[in-house]
Amino acid sequence: MNTFVVAVSMVTMAVFSNAAPGHHHMGTTGASMMDIVEIASGDPRFSTLVTAVAAADLVDTLKGAGPFTVFAPTNDGFANIPEDDLKDLLDNKEQLTKVLLRHVVPGKIQACDIPQGKTEVETADGEKVTITREGNNISVESASVVIPDIMASNGVIHVIDAVI
């Protein structure tokens, strides 16, 4: 089995086992908490994201110390992209990296840190995205945060329903 498949499998296992609502971290101590990649890899809802992260060679980056805030689209979010366009994106490492880094904000931003109204933040690729909070509803660009605050050892994941 090649390294790519092993990495994708490991990420998928970690994400799916740890990203369920109400299950925001593993264990009771920070020492046992998984990193962003391990969490995403363990959750089958993120299999497309995990494949994309591996194809863009961003696994090591997202396993780094961080902290990072990751707006993680589910498979359903990726399904909004026409199949041929998604295949083309996965085959174009430069464009794929740009799209994925648009979902990563340096620093740890929990839902409680997001003020009411619109806030502009700079992503890991230097672009700016707008986070909007209206009451308890949070969105980033046109994607809604469906599960906030999945805590990781190197940051936080907010599950979103679309690719931004």
PDB file of C-alpha atoms in Angstrom:
ATOM      1  CA  MET A   1       0.000   0.000   0.000  1.00  0.00           C
ATOM      2  CA  ASN A   2       1.538   3.341  -0.940  1.00  0.00           C
ATOM      3  CA  THR A   3       2.161   6.183   1.522  1.00  0.00           C
ATOM      4  CA  PHE A   4      -0.652   8.304   0.070  1.00  0.00           C
ATOM      5  CA  VAL A   5      -3.286   5.633   0.681  1.00  0.00           C
ATOM      6  CA  VAL A   6      -1.968   4.954   4.195  1.00  0.00           C
ATOM      7  CA  ALA A   7      -2.007   8.669   5.054  1.00  0.00           C
ATOM      8  CA  VAL A   8      -5.530   9.109   3.698  1.00  0.00           C
ATOM      9  CA  SER A   9      -6.731   6.030   5.576  1.00  0.00           C
ATOM     10  CA  MET A  10      -5.189   7.229   8.839  1.00  0.00           C
ATOM     11  CA  VAL A  11      -6.696  10.697   8.469  1.00  0.00           C
ATOM     12  CA  THR A  12     -10.107   9.275   7.610  1.00  0.00           C
ATOM     13  CA  MET A  13     -10.097   7.001  10.664  1.00  0.00           C
ATOM     14  CA  ALA A  14      -9.145   9.812  13.034  1.00  0.00           C
ATOM     15  CA  VAL A  15     -11.690  12.312  11.725  1.00  0.00           C
ATOM     16  CA  PHE A  16     -14.650   9.979  11.752  1.00  0.00           C
ATOM     17  CA  SER A  17     -14.021   8.647  15.222  1.00  0.00           C
ATOM     18  CA  ASN A  18     -13.745  12.060  16.785  1.00  0.00           C
ATOM     19  CA  ALA A  19     -15.872  14.669  14.997  1.00  0.00           C
ATOM     20  CA  ALA A  20     -19.359  13.649  16.003  1.00  0.00           C
ATOM     21  CA  PRO A  21     -21.497  16.325  17.630  1.00  0.00           C
ATOM     22  CA  GLY A  22     -20.923  16.304  21.349  1.00  0.00           C
ATOM     23  CA  HIS A  23     -17.638  14.427  20.932  1.00  0.00           C
ATOM     24  CA  HIS A  24     -15.183  17.255  20.427  1.00  0.00           C
ATOM     25  CA  HIS A  25     -12.006  15.699  21.746  1.00  0.00           C
ATOM     26  CA  MET A  26     -10.516  12.378  22.626  1.00  0.00           C
ATOM     27  CA  GLY A  27      -9.882  11.524  26.234  1.00  0.00           C
ATOM     28  CA  THR A  28      -9.883  13.891  29.148  1.00  0.00           C
ATOM     29  CA  THR A  29      -6.407  15.354  28.927  1.00  0.00           C
ATOM     30  CA  GLY A  30      -4.746  17.528  26.309  1.00  0.00           C
ATOM     31  CA  ALA A  31      -1.971  14.943  26.015  1.00  0.00           C
ATOM     32  CA  SER A  32      -4.350  12.449  24.422  1.00  0.00           C
ATOM     33  CA  MET A  33      -6.061  14.963  22.120  1.00  0.00           C
ATOM     34  CA  MET A  34      -5.650  14.266  18.395  1.00  0.00           C
ATOM     35  CA  ASP A  35      -4.384  16.812  15.894  1.00  0.00           C
ATOM     36  CA  ILE A  36      -6.477  18.274  13.061  1.00  0.00           C
ATOM     37  CA  VAL A  37      -5.380  15.660  10.517  1.00  0.00           C
ATOM     38  CA  GLU A  38      -6.009  12.744  12.876  1.00  0.00           C
ATOM     39  CA  ILE A  39      -9.490  14.019  13.663  1.00  0.00           C
ATOM     40  CA  ALA A  40     -10.368  14.549   9.992  1.00  0.00           C
ATOM     41  CA  SER A  41      -8.948  11.178   9.006  1.00  0.00           C
ATOM     42  CA  GLY A  42     -11.078   9.385  11.563  1.00  0.00           C
ATOM     43  CA  ASP A  43     -14.403  10.779  10.375  1.00  0.00           C
ATOM     44  CA  PRO A  44     -15.940   9.388   7.156  1.00  0.00           C
ATOM     45  CA  ARG A  45     -17.778  12.686   6.558  1.00  0.00           C
ATOM     46  CA  PHE A  46     -14.382  14.192   5.660  1.00  0.00           C
ATOM     47  CA  SER A  47     -13.038  11.512   3.294  1.00  0.00           C
ATOM     48  CA  THR A  48     -13.010  13.888   0.303  1.00  0.00           C
ATOM     49  CA  LEU A  49     -11.281  16.596   2.356  1.00  0.00           C
ATOM     50  CA  VAL A  50      -8.704  14.086   3.599  1.00  0.00           C
ATOM     51  CA  THR A  51      -8.030  12.922   0.049  1.00  0.00           C
ATOM     52  CA  ALA A  52      -7.637  16.544  -1.067  1.00  0.00           C
ATOM     53  CA  VAL A  53      -5.295  17.428   1.815  1.00  0.00           C
ATOM     54  CA  ALA A  54      -3.093  14.448   0.966  1.00  0.00           C
ATOM     55  CA  ALA A  55      -3.135  15.270  -2.778  1.00  0.00           C
ATOM     56  CA  ALA A  56      -2.025  18.826  -1.991  1.00  0.00           C
ATOM     57  CA  ASP A  57       0.772  17.604   0.316  1.00  0.00           C
ATOM     58  CA  LEU A  58      -0.704  19.549   3.238  1.00  0.00           C
ATOM     59  CA  VAL A  59      -0.819  16.672   5.744  1.00  0.00           C
ATOM     60  CA  ASP A  60       2.466  17.621   7.434  1.00  0.00           C
ATOM     61  CA  THR A  61       1.465  21.297   7.517  1.00  0.00           C
ATOM     62  CA  LEU A  62      -1.841  20.547   9.236  1.00  0.00           C
ATOM     63  CA  LYS A  63      -0.122  18.171  11.653  1.00  0.00           C
ATOM     64  CA  GLY A  64       2.194  21.036  12.636  1.00  0.00           C
ATOM     65  CA  ALA A  65       2.135  22.879  15.945  1.00  0.00           C
ATOM     66  CA  GLY A  66      -0.303  25.526  14.742  1.00  0.00           C
ATOM     67  CA  PRO A  67      -2.536  26.648  16.140  1.00  0.00           C
ATOM     68  CA  PHE A  68      -4.873  26.549  13.158  1.00  0.00           C
ATOM     69  CA  THR A  69      -8.549  27.180  12.645  1.00  0.00           C
ATOM     70  CA  VAL A  70      -9.858  24.900   9.908  1.00  0.00           C
ATOM     71  CA  PHE A  71     -13.229  25.373   8.240  1.00  0.00           C
ATOM     72  CA  ALA A  72     -13.698  21.773   7.118  1.00  0.00           C
ATOM     73  CA  PRO A  73     -16.232  21.002   4.372  1.00  0.00           C
ATOM     74  CA  THR A  74     -17.964  17.648   4.597  1.00  0.00           C
ATOM     75  CA  ASN A  75     -18.282  15.247   1.687  1.00  0.00           C
ATOM     76  CA  ASP A  76     -21.727  16.764   1.090  1.00  0.00           C
ATOM     77  CA  GLY A  77     -20.067  20.179   0.787  1.00  0.00           C
ATOM     78  CA  PHE A  78     -17.678  18.835  -1.843  1.00  0.00           C
ATOM     79  CA  ALA A  79     -20.626  17.167  -3.603  1.00  0.00           C
ATOM     80  CA  ASN A  80     -21.873  20.659  -4.525  1.00  0.00           C
ATOM     81  CA  ILE A  81     -18.924  20.889  -6.926  1.00  0.00           C
ATOM     82  CA  PRO A  82     -19.678  19.199 -10.272  1.00  0.00           C
ATOM     83  CA  GLU A  83     -17.881  15.818 -10.428  1.00  0.00           C
ATOM     84  CA  ASP A  84     -15.658  16.717 -13.411  1.00  0.00           C
ATOM     85  CA  ASP A  85     -14.666  20.026 -11.773  1.00  0.00           C
ATOM     86  CA  LEU A  86     -13.807  18.240  -8.522  1.00  0.00           C
ATOM     87  CA  LYS A  87     -11.685  15.685 -10.390  1.00  0.00           C
ATOM     88  CA  ASP A  88      -9.876  18.512 -12.219  1.00  0.00           C
ATOM     89  CA  LEU A  89      -9.302  20.297  -8.900  1.00  0.00           C
ATOM     90  CA  LEU A  90      -7.887  17.149  -7.273  1.00  0.00           C
ATOM     91  CA  ASP A  91      -5.536  16.739 -10.263  1.00  0.00           C
ATOM     92  CA  ASN A  92      -4.279  20.364 -10.119  1.00  0.00           C
ATOM     93  CA  LYS A  93      -2.065  20.533  -7.024  1.00  0.00           C
ATOM     94  CA  GLU A  94      -1.461  24.295  -7.240  1.00  0.00           C
ATOM     95  CA  GLN A  95      -5.165  25.183  -7.470  1.00  0.00           C
ATOM     96  CA  LEU A  96      -6.122  22.539  -4.907  1.00  0.00           C
ATOM     97  CA  THR A  97      -3.606  23.926  -2.412  1.00  0.00           C
ATOM     98  CA  LYS A  98      -4.989  27.433  -2.908  1.00  0.00           C
ATOM     99  CA  VAL A  99      -8.570  26.242  -2.334  1.00  0.00           C
ATOM    100  CA  LEU A 100      -7.641  24.240   0.769  1.00  0.00           C
ATOM    101  CA  LEU A 101      -5.557  27.011   2.345  1.00  0.00           C
ATOM    102  CA  ARG A 102      -8.568  29.294   1.954  1.00  0.00           C
ATOM    103  CA  HIS A 103     -10.172  27.068   4.621  1.00  0.00           C
ATOM    104  CA  VAL A 104      -7.307  27.522   7.115  1.00  0.00           C
ATOM    105  CA  VAL A 105      -6.823  30.548   9.346  1.00  0.00           C
ATOM    106  CA  PRO A 106      -3.622  30.854  11.381  1.00  0.00           C
ATOM    107  CA  GLY A 107      -4.476  30.953  15.081  1.00  0.00           C
ATOM    108  CA  LYS A 108      -7.218  29.341  17.103  1.00  0.00           C
ATOM    109  CA  ILE A 109     -10.660  30.927  16.663  1.00  0.00           C
ATOM    110  CA  GLN A 110     -13.408  29.283  18.666  1.00  0.00           C
ATOM    111  CA  ALA A 111     -17.073  30.082  18.055  1.00  0.00           C
ATOM    112  CA  CYS A 112     -17.192  32.155  21.253  1.00  0.00           C
ATOM    113  CA  ASP A 113     -14.386  34.356  19.827  1.00  0.00           C
ATOM    114  CA  ILE A 114     -16.442  35.380  16.786  1.00  0.00           C
ATOM    115  CA  PRO A 115     -18.276  38.664  17.357  1.00  0.00           C
ATOM    116  CA  GLN A 116     -21.771  39.436  16.110  1.00  0.00           C
ATOM    117  CA  GLY A 117     -21.850  40.817  12.572  1.00  0.00           C
ATOM    118  CA  LYS A 118     -19.187  40.478   9.903  1.00  0.00           C
ATOM    119  CA  THR A 119     -15.490  39.927  10.593  1.00  0.00           C
ATOM    120  CA  GLU A 120     -12.798  39.686   7.949  1.00  0.00           C
ATOM    121  CA  VAL A 121      -9.925  37.257   8.609  1.00  0.00           C
ATOM    122  CA  GLU A 122      -6.815  36.403   6.622  1.00  0.00           C
ATOM    123  CA  THR A 123      -6.441  32.789   5.546  1.00  0.00           C
ATOM    124  CA  ALA A 124      -3.240  30.769   5.310  1.00  0.00           C
ATOM    125  CA  ASP A 125      -2.872  31.678   1.622  1.00  0.00           C
ATOM    126  CA  GLY A 126      -3.150  35.411   2.358  1.00  0.00           C
ATOM    127  CA  GLU A 127      -6.714  35.827   1.081  1.00  0.00           C
ATOM    128  CA  LYS A 128      -9.353  37.438   3.237  1.00  0.00           C
ATOM    129  CA  VAL A 129     -12.658  35.718   3.987  1.00  0.00           C
ATOM    130  CA  THR A 130     -15.668  37.056   5.833  1.00  0.00           C
ATOM    131  CA  ILE A 131     -17.012  35.287   8.886  1.00  0.00           C
ATOM    132  CA  THR A 132     -20.556  36.297   9.806  1.00  0.00           C
ATOM    133  CA  ARG A 133     -22.261  35.692  13.116  1.00  0.00           C
ATOM    134  CA  GLU A 134     -25.989  36.304  13.526  1.00  0.00           C
ATOM    135  CA  GLY A 135     -27.047  35.115  16.960  1.00  0.00           C
ATOM    136  CA  ASN A 136     -25.709  31.578  17.251  1.00  0.00           C
ATOM    137  CA  ASN A 137     -25.498  31.104  13.469  1.00  0.00           C
ATOM    138  CA  ILE A 138     -22.002  31.360  12.025  1.00  0.00           C
ATOM    139  CA  SER A 139     -20.988  31.295   8.378  1.00  0.00           C
ATOM    140  CA  VAL A 140     -17.763  31.750   6.463  1.00  0.00           C
ATOM    141  CA  GLU A 141     -18.401  33.259   3.060  1.00  0.00           C
ATOM    142  CA  SER A 142     -21.415  31.267   1.765  1.00  0.00           C
ATOM    143  CA  ALA A 143     -20.824  28.161   3.913  1.00  0.00           C
ATOM    144  CA  SER A 144     -22.658  27.602   7.183  1.00  0.00           C
ATOM    145  CA  VAL A 145     -20.863  26.260  10.236  1.00  0.00           C
ATOM    146  CA  VAL A 146     -22.860  23.134  11.080  1.00  0.00           C
ATOM    147  CA  ILE A 147     -20.648  21.863  13.921  1.00  0.00           C
ATOM    148  CA  PRO A 148     -18.419  24.405  15.682  1.00  0.00           C
ATOM    149  CA  ASP A 149     -15.456  23.884  17.970  1.00  0.00           C
ATOM    150  CA  ILE A 150     -14.074  20.407  17.419  1.00  0.00           C
ATOM    151  CA  MET A 151     -10.976  20.871  19.519  1.00  0.00           C
ATOM    152  CA  ALA A 152      -7.642  19.463  18.333  1.00  0.00           C
ATOM    153  CA  SER A 153      -4.195  19.488  19.899  1.00  0.00           C
ATOM    154  CA  ASN A 154      -3.064  22.016  17.277  1.00  0.00           C
ATOM    155  CA  GLY A 155      -6.199  24.128  16.827  1.00  0.00           C
ATOM    156  CA  VAL A 156      -9.902  23.886  16.173  1.00  0.00           C
ATOM    157  CA  ILE A 157     -12.134  22.556  13.401  1.00  0.00           C
ATOM    158  CA  HIS A 158     -15.458  24.097  12.394  1.00  0.00           C
ATOM    159  CA  VAL A 159     -17.461  21.776  10.137  1.00  0.00           C
ATOM    160  CA  ILE A 160     -18.996  23.639   7.185  1.00  0.00           C
ATOM    161  CA  ASP A 161     -21.558  22.607   4.584  1.00  0.00           C
ATOM    162  CA  ALA A 162     -19.807  23.907   1.441  1.00  0.00           C
ATOM    163  CA  VAL A 163     -16.397  24.546  -0.067  1.00  0.00           C
ATOM    164  CA  ILE A 164     -15.504  28.237   0.159  1.00  0.00           C
TER     165      ILE A 164
END
